[in-house]
mmCIF file of C-alpha atoms in Angstrom:
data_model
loop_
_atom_site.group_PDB
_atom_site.id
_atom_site.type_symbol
_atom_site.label_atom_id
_atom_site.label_comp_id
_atom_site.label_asym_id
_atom_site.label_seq_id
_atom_site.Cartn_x
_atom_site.Cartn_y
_atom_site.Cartn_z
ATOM 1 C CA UNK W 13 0.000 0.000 0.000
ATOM 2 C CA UNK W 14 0.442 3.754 0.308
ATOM 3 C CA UNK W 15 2.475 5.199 3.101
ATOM 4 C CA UNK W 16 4.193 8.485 3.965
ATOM 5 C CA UNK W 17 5.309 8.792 7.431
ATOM 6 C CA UNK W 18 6.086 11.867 9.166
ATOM 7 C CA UNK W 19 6.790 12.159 13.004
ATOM 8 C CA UNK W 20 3.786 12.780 15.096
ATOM 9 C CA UNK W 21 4.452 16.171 17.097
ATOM 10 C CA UNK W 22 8.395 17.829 17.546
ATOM 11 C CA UNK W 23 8.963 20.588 19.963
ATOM 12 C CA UNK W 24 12.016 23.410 19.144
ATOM 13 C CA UNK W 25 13.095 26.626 20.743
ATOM 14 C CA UNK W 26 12.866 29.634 19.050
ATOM 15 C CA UNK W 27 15.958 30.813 17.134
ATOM 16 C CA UNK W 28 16.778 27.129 16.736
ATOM 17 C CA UNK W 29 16.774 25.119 13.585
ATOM 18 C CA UNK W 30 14.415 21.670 13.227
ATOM 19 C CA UNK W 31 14.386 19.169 10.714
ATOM 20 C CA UNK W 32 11.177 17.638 9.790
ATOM 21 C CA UNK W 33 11.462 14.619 8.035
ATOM 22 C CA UNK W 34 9.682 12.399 5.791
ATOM 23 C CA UNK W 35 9.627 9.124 4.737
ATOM 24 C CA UNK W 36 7.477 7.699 1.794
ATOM 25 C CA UNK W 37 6.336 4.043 -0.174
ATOM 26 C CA UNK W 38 4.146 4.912 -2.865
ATOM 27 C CA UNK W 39 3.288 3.843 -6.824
ATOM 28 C CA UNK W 40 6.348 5.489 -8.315
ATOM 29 C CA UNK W 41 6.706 9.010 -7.947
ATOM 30 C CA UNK W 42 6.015 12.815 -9.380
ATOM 31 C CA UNK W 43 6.992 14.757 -6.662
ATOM 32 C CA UNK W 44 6.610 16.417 -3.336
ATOM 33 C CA UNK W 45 5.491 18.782 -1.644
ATOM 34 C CA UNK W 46 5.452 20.514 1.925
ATOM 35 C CA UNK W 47 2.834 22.401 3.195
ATOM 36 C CA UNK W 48 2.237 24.626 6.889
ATOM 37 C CA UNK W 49 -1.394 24.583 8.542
ATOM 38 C CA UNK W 50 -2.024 26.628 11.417
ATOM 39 C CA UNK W 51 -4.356 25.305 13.914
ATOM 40 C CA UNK W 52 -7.849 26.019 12.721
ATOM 41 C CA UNK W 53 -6.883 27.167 9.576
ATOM 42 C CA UNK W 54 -6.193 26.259 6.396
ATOM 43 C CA UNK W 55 -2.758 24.455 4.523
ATOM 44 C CA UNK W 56 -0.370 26.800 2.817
ATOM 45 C CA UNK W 57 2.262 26.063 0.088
ATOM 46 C CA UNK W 58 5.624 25.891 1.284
ATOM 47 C CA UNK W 59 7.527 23.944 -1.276
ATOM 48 C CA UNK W 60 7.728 21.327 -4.154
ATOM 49 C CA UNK W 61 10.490 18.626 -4.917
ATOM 50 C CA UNK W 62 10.953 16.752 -7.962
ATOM 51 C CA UNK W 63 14.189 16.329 -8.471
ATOM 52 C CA UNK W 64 17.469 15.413 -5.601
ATOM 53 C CA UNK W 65 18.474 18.238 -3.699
ATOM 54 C CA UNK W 66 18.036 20.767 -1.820
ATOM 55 C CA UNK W 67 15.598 23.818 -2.803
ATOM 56 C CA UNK W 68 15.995 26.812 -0.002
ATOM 57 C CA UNK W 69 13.335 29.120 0.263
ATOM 58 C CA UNK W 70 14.249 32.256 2.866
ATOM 59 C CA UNK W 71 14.314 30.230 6.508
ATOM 60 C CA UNK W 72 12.956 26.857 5.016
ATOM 61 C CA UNK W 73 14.722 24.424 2.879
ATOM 62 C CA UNK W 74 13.274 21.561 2.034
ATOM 63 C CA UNK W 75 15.597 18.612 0.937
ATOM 64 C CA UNK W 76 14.411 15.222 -1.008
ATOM 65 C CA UNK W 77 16.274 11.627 -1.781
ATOM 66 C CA UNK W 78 14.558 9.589 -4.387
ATOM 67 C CA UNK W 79 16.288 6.572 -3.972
ATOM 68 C CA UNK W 80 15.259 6.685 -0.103
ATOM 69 C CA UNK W 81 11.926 8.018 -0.404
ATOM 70 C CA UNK W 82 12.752 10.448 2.117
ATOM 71 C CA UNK W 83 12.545 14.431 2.515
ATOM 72 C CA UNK W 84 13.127 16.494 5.353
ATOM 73 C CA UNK W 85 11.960 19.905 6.162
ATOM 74 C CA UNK W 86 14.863 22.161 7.185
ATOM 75 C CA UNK W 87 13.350 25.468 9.298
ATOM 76 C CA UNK W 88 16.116 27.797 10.630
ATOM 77 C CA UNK W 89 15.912 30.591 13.164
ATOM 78 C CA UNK W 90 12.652 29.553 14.583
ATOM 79 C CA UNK W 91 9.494 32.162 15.550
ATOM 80 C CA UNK W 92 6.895 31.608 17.701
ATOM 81 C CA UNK W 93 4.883 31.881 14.706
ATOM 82 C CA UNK W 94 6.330 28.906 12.978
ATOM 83 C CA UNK W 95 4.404 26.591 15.830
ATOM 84 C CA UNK W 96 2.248 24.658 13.283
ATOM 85 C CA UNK W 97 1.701 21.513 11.533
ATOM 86 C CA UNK W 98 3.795 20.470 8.569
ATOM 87 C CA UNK W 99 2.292 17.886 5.786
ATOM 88 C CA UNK W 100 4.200 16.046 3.667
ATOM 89 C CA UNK W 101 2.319 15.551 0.458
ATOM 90 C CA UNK W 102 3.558 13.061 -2.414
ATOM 91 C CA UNK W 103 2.460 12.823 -5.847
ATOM 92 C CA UNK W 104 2.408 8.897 -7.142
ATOM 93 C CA UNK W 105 2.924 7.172 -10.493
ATOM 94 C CA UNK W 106 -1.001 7.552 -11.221
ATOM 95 C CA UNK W 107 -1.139 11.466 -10.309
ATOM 96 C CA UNK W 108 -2.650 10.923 -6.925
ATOM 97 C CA UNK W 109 -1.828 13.098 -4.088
ATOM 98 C CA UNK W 110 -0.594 10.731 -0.954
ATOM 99 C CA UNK W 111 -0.678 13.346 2.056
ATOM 100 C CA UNK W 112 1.136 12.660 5.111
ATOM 101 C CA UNK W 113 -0.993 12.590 8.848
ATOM 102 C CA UNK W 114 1.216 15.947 9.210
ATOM 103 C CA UNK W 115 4.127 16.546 12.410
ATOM 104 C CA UNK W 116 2.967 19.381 14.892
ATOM 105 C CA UNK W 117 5.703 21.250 16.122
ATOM 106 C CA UNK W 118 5.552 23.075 18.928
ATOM 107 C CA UNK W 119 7.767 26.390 19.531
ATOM 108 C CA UNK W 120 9.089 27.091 23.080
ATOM 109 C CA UNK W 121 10.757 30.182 23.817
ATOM 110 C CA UNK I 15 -7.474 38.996 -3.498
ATOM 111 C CA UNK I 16 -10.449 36.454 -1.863
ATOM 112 C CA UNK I 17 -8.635 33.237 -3.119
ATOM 113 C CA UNK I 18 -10.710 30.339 -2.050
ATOM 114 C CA UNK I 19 -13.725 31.162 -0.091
ATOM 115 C CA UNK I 20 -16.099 28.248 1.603
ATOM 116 C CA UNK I 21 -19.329 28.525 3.300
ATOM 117 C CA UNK I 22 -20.746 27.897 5.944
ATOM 118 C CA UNK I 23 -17.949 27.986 8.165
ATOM 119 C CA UNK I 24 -19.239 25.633 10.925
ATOM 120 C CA UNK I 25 -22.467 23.469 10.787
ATOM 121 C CA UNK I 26 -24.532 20.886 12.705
ATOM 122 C CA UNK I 27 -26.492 18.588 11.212
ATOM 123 C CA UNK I 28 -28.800 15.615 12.557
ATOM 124 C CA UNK I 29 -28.340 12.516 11.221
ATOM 125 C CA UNK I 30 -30.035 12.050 7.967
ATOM 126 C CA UNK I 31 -29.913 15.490 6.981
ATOM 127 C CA UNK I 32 -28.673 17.087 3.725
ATOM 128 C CA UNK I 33 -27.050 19.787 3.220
ATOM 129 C CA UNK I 34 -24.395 21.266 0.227
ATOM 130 C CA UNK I 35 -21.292 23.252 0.978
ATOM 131 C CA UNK I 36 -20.075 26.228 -1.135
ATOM 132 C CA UNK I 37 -17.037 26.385 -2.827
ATOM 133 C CA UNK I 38 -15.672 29.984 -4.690
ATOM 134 C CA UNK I 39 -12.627 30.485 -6.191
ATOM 135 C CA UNK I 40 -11.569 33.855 -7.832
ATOM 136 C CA UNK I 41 -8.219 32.835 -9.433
ATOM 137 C CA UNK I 42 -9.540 31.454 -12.751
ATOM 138 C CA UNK I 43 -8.751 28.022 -11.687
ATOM 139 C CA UNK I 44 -8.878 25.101 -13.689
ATOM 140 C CA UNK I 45 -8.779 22.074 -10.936
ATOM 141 C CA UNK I 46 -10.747 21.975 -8.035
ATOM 142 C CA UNK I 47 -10.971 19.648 -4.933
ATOM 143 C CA UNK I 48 -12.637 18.689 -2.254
ATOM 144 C CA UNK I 49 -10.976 16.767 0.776
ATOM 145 C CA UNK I 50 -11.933 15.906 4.493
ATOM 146 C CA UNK I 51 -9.468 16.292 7.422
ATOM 147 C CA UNK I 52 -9.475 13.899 10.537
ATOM 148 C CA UNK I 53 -7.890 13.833 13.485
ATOM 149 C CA UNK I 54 -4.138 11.343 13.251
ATOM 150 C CA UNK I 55 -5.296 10.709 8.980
ATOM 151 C CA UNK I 56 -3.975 12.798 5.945
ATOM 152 C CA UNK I 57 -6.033 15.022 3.916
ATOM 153 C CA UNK I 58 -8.533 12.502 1.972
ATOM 154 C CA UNK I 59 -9.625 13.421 -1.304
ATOM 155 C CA UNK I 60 -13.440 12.929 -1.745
ATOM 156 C CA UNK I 61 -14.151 14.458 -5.084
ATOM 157 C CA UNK I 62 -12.493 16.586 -7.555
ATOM 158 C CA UNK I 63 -12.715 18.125 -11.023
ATOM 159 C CA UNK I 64 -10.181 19.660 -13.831
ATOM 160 C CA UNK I 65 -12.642 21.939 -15.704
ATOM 161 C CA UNK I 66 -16.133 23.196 -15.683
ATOM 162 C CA UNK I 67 -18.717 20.550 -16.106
ATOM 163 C CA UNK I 68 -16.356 17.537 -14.892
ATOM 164 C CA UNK I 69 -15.934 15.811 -11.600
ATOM 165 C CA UNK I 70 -14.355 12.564 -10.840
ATOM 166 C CA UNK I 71 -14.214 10.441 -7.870
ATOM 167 C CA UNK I 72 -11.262 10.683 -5.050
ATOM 168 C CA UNK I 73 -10.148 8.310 -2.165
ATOM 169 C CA UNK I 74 -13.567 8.669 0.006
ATOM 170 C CA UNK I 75 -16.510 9.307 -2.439
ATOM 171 C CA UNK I 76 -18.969 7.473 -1.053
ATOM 172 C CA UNK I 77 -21.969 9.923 0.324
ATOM 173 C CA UNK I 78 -20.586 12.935 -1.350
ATOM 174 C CA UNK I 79 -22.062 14.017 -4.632
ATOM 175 C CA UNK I 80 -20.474 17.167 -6.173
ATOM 176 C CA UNK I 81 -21.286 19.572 -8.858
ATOM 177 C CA UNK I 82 -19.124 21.742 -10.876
ATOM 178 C CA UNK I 83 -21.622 23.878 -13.020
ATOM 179 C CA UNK I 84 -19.204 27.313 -13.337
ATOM 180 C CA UNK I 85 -15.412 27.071 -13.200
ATOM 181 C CA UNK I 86 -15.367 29.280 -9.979
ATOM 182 C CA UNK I 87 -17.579 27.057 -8.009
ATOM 183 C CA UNK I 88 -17.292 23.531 -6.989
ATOM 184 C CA UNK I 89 -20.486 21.788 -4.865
ATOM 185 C CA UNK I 90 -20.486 19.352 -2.169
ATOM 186 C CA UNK I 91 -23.306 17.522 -1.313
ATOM 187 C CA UNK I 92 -24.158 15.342 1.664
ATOM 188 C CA UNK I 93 -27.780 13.804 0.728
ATOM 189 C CA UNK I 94 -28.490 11.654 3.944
ATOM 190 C CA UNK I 95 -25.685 12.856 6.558
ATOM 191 C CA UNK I 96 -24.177 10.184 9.144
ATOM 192 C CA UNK I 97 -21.767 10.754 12.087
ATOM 193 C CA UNK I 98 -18.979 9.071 10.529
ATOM 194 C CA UNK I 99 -19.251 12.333 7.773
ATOM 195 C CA UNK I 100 -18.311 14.737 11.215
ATOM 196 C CA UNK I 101 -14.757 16.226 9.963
ATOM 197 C CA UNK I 102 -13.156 19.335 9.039
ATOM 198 C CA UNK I 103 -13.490 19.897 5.093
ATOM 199 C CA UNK I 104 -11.469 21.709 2.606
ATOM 200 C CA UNK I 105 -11.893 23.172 -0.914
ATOM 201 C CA UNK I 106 -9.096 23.743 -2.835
ATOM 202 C CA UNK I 107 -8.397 24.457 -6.999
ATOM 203 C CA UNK I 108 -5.028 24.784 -8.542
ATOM 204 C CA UNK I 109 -4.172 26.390 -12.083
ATOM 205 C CA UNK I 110 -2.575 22.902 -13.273
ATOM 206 C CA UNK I 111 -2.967 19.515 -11.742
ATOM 207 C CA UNK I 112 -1.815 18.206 -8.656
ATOM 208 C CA UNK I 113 1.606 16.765 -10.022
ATOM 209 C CA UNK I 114 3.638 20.202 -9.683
ATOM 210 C CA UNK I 115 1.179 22.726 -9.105
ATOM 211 C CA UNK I 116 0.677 23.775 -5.123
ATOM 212 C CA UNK I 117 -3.084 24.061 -4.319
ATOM 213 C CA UNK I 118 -4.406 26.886 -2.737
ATOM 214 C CA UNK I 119 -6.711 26.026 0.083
ATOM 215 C CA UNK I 120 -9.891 27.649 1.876
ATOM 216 C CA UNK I 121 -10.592 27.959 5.532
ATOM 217 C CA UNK I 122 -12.209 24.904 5.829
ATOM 218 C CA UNK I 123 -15.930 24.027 6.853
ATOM 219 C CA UNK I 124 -16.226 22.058 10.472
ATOM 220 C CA UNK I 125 -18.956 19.814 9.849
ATOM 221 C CA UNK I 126 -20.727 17.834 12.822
ATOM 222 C CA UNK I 127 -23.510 15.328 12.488
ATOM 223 C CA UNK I 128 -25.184 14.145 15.612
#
């Protein structure tokens, strides 16, 4: 079957960094994507992955391993603001969009 | 810039119920979705549609019937409503499909059937 696994809940300081990862098994693959959702609201973009590497985007990176079926979210000089949940989202052979349960992390100052 | 905008907000229903929820986008969007959120579960995709006058099934259709009869709007009907349909859910529409185009998301509609 279809799986992406992404830890539960992660708590970080603020000004820290935190790595997010994820971990997928899925009918091929066309890409992923990360996305923020603030409690009681709705999911934001926050990046896309097709290809190996690592794609920085201001304080987020987000990094991705084909072979592995892995990608980690890389956040860097954490805000109090940044306390959310983080879904991974993967795109399969067939063009379906797999999404991740989402990791909740929780910003301490 | 309005985006995606869904109503109602919140709702309660009694079991066996119907009731439709809105769906308006204002970005001259091709795709549009509609998924449920649960508590410990990934978004599910219940219905979606790549044009005006299309829909196609998702993960979780059963229940659901949907209507896309303008571009900008995308229906979601609950006919007879049952607890298990109690969830948070979430329109969204894309310019391109879902394989490298990020969705853009409304503020959800929380949904309770007693």
């Amino acid at each position: 079957g279809q799986n992406i696994d992404q830890p539960t809940e992660m708590t970080a300081t603020e000004g820290a960094i935190v790595q997010i990862n994820c971990t997928y098994q899925t009918s091929g693959f066309n890409g992923l994507f990360w996305y923020q959702q603030h409690a009681g609201e709705a999911p934001t973009f926050l990046s896309y992955n097709v290809l190996d590497g690592l794609e920085e985007k201001g304080r987020f990176s987000s990094f991705l391993s084909r072979s592995k079926g892995y990608s980690y979210l890389l956040l860097k000089e954490l805000q109090m603001k940044d306390s959310a949940s983080y879904l991974c989202a993967v795109t399969d052979s067939n063009y379906q969009l797999i999404w991740g349960a989402g990791t909740k992390l929780i910003i301490k100052p | 810039n309005a985006g995606v905008t869904q109503t109602p907000k919140f709702r309660v229903l009694k079991t066996g119920q119907s009731m439709t929820l809105l769906c308006a986008q204002d970005m001259n969007h091709e795709y549009m979705y509609w998924y449920r959120q649960d508590p410990g579960m990934g978004l599910r995709l219940i219905h979606y549609s790549v044009g005006e006058g299309t829909t196609a099934k998702g993960e979780v259709p059963d229940g659901y019937n949907v209507s896309r009869l303008k571009k900008q709007n995308f229906l979601l009907g609950l006919e007879s409503a049952a607890p298990s349909q109690t969830s948070v859910y979430f329109c969204a529409s894309s310019y391109g499909d879902i394989n490298s185009q990020p969705q853009h998301f409304g503020d959800g509609t929380r949904l309770s059937i007693l």
